[in-house]
PDB file of C-alpha atoms in Angstrom:
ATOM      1  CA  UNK A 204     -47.100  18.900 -25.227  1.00  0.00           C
ATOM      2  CA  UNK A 205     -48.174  22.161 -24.223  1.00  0.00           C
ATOM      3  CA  UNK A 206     -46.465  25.049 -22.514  1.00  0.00           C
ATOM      4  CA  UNK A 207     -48.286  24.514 -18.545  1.00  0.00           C
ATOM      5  CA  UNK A 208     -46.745  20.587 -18.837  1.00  0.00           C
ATOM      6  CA  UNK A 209     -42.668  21.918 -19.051  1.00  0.00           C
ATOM      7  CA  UNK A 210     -40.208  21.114 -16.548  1.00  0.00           C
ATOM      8  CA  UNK A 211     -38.247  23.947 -17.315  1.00  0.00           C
ATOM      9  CA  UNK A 212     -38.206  27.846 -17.868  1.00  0.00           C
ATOM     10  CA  UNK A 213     -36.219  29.549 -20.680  1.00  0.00           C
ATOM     11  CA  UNK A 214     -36.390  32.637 -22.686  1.00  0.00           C
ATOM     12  CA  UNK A 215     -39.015  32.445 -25.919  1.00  0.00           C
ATOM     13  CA  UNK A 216     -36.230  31.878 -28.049  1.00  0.00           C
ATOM     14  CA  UNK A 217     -35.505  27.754 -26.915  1.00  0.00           C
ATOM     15  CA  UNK A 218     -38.032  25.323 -26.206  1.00  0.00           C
ATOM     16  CA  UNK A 219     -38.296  24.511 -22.515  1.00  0.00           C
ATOM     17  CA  UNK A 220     -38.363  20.905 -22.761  1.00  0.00           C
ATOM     18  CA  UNK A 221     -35.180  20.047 -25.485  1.00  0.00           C
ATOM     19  CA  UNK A 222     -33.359  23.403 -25.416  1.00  0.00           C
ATOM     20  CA  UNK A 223     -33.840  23.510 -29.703  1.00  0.00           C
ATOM     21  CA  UNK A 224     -34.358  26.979 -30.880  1.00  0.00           C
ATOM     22  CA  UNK A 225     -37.707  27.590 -31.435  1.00  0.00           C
ATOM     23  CA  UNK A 226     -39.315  28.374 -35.411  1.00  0.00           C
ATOM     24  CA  UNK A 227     -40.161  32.280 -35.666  1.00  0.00           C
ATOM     25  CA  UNK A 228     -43.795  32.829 -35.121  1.00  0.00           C
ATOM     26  CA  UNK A 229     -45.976  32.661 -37.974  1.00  0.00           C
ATOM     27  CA  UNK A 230     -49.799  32.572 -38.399  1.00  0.00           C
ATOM     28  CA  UNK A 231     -50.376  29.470 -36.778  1.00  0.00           C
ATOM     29  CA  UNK A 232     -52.004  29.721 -33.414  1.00  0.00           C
ATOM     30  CA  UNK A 233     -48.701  27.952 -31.749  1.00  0.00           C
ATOM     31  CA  UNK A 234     -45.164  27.376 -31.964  1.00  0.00           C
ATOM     32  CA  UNK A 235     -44.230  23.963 -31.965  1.00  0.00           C
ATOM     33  CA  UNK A 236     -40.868  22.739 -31.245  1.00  0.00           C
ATOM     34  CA  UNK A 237     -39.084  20.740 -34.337  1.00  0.00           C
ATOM     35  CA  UNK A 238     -37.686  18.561 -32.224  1.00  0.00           C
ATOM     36  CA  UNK A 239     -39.903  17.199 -29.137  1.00  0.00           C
ATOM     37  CA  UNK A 240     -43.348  19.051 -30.562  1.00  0.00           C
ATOM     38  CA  UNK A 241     -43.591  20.949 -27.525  1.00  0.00           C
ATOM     39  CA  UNK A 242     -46.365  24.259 -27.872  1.00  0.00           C
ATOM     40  CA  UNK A 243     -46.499  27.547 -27.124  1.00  0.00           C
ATOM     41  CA  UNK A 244     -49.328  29.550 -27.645  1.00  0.00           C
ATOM     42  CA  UNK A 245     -48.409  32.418 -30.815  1.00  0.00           C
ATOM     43  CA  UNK A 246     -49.531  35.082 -28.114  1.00  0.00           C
ATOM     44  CA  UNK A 247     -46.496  34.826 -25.762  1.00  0.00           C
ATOM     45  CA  UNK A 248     -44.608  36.222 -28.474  1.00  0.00           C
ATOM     46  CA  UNK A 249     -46.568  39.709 -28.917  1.00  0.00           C
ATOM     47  CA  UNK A 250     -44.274  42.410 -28.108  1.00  0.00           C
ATOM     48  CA  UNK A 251     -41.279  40.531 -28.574  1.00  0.00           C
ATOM     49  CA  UNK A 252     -38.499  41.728 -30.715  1.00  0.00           C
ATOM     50  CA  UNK A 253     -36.319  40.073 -33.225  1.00  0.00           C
ATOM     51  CA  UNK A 254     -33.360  41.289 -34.363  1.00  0.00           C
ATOM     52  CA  UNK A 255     -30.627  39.410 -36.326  1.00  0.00           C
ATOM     53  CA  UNK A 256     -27.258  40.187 -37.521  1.00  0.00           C
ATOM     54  CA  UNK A 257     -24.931  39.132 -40.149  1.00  0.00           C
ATOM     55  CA  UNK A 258     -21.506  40.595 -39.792  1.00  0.00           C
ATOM     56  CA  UNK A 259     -19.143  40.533 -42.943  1.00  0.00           C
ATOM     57  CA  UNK A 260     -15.410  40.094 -43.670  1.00  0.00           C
ATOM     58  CA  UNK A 261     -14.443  43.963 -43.423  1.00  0.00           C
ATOM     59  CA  UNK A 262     -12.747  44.941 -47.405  1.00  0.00           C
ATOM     60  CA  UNK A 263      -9.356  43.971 -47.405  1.00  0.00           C
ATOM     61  CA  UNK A 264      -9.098  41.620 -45.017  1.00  0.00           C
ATOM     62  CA  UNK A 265      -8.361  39.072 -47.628  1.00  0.00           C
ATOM     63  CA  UNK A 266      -4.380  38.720 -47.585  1.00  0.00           C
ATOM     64  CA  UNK A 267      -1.967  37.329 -50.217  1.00  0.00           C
ATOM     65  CA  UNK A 268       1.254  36.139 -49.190  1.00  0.00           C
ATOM     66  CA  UNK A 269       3.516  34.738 -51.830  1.00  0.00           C
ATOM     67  CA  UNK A 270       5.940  32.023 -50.308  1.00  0.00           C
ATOM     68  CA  UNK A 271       9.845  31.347 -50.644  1.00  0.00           C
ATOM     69  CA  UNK A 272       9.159  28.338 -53.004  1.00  0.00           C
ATOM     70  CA  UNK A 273       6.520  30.889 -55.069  1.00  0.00           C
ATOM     71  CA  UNK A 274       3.627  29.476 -54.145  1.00  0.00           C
ATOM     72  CA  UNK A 275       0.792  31.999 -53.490  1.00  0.00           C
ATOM     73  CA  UNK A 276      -0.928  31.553 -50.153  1.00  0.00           C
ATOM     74  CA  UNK A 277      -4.156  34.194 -49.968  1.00  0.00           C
ATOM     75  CA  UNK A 278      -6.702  33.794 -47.608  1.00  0.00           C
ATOM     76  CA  UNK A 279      -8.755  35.810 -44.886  1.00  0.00           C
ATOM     77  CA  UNK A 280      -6.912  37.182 -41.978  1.00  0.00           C
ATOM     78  CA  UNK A 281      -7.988  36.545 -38.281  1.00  0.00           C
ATOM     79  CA  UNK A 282      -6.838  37.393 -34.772  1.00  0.00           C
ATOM     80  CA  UNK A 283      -4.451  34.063 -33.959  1.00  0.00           C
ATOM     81  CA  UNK A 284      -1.540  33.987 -32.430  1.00  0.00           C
ATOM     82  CA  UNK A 285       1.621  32.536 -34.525  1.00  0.00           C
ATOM     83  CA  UNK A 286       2.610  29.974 -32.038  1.00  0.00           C
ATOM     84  CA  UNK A 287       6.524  30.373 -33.481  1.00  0.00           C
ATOM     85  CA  UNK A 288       6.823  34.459 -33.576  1.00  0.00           C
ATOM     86  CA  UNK A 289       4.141  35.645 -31.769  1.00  0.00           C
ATOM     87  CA  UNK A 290       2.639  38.015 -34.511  1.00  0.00           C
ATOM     88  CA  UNK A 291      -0.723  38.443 -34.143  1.00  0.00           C
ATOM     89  CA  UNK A 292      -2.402  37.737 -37.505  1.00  0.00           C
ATOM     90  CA  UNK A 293      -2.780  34.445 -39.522  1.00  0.00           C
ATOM     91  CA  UNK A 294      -4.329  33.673 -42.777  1.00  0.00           C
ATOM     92  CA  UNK A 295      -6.328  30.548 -43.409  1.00  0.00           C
ATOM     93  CA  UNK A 296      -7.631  28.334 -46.028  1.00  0.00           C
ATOM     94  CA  UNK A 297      -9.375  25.165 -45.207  1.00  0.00           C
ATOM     95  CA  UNK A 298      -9.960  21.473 -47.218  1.00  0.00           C
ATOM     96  CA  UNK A 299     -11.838  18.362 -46.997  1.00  0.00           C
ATOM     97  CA  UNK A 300      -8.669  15.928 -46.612  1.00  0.00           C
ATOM     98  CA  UNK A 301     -10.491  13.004 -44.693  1.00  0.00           C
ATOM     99  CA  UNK A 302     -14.088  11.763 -45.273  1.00  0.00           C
ATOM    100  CA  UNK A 303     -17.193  13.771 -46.318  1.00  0.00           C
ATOM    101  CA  UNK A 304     -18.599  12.579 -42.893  1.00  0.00           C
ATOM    102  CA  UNK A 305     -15.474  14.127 -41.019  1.00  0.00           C
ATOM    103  CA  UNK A 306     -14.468  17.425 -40.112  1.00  0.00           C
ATOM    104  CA  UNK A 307     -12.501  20.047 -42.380  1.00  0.00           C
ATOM    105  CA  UNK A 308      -8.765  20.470 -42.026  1.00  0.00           C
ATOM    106  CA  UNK A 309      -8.124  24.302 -41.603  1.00  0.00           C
ATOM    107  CA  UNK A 310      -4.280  25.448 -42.604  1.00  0.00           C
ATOM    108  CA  UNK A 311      -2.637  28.578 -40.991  1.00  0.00           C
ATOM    109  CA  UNK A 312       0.031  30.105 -42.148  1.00  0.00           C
ATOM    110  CA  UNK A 313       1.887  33.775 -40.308  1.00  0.00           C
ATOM    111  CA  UNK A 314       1.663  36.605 -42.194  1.00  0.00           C
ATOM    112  CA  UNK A 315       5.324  37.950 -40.726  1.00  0.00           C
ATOM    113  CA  UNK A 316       7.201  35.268 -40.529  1.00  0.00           C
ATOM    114  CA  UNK A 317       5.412  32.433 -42.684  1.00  0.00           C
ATOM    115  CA  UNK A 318       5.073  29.680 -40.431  1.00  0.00           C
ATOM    116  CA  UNK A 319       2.564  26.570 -41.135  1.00  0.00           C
ATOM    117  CA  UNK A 320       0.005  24.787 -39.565  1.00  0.00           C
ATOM    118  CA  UNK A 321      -2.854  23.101 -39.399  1.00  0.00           C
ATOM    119  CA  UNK A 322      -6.096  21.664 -36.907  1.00  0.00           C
ATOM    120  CA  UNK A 323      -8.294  18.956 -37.920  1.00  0.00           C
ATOM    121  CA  UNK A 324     -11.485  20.029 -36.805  1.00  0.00           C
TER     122      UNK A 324
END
């Protein structure tokens, strides 16, 4: 399928036809969509920029909390809201409880006033 056929017009990034993101230009002469095989001709990319960013967990923003029955809870912190106290700050950990085919189970627990809970994903 080449580019004059789509029915739609999106940035280079997605193919116009499925939405998939496209493959990064290489030294082929097109850029064929994974998905429906859609083309676009390498050309339409000259000029365009890439840029990419991977953001890290900032130093210390892994917290360990030790519980009243001793156990140790550590885990990194993020911007949640403890639905019981309203601090703003929760560690998490998360495990595979169901299924390999299912979603993880993530546990929160409040870093002020140690409430519990969890959200099957």
């Amino acid at each position: 399928m080449e580019q004059g056929n789509s029915c739609f017009q999106s940035d280079l990034d997605f193919c116009p036809e499925c939405g998939t993101i496209l493959p990064l230009p290489g030294v082929q002469d097109k850029v064929t969509c994974v998905r429906c095989s859609f083309s676009i001709d390498v050309r339409d990319f000259e000029g365009k920029v890439v840029q990419s960013c991977v953001e890290f967990n900032r130093l210390g923003s892994v917290a360990l909390m030790i519980m009243d029955d001793g156990q140790e809870v550590k885990g990194p912190m993020i911007d949640r809201k403890c639905p019981q106290c309203g601090h703003e700050g929760m560690v998490y950990h998360t495990r595979q409880m169901r299924s390999a085919d299912e979603g993880q189970t993530v546990f929160y627990t409040c870093g002020q006033c140690k409430f519990q809970e969890k959200e099957d994903s």
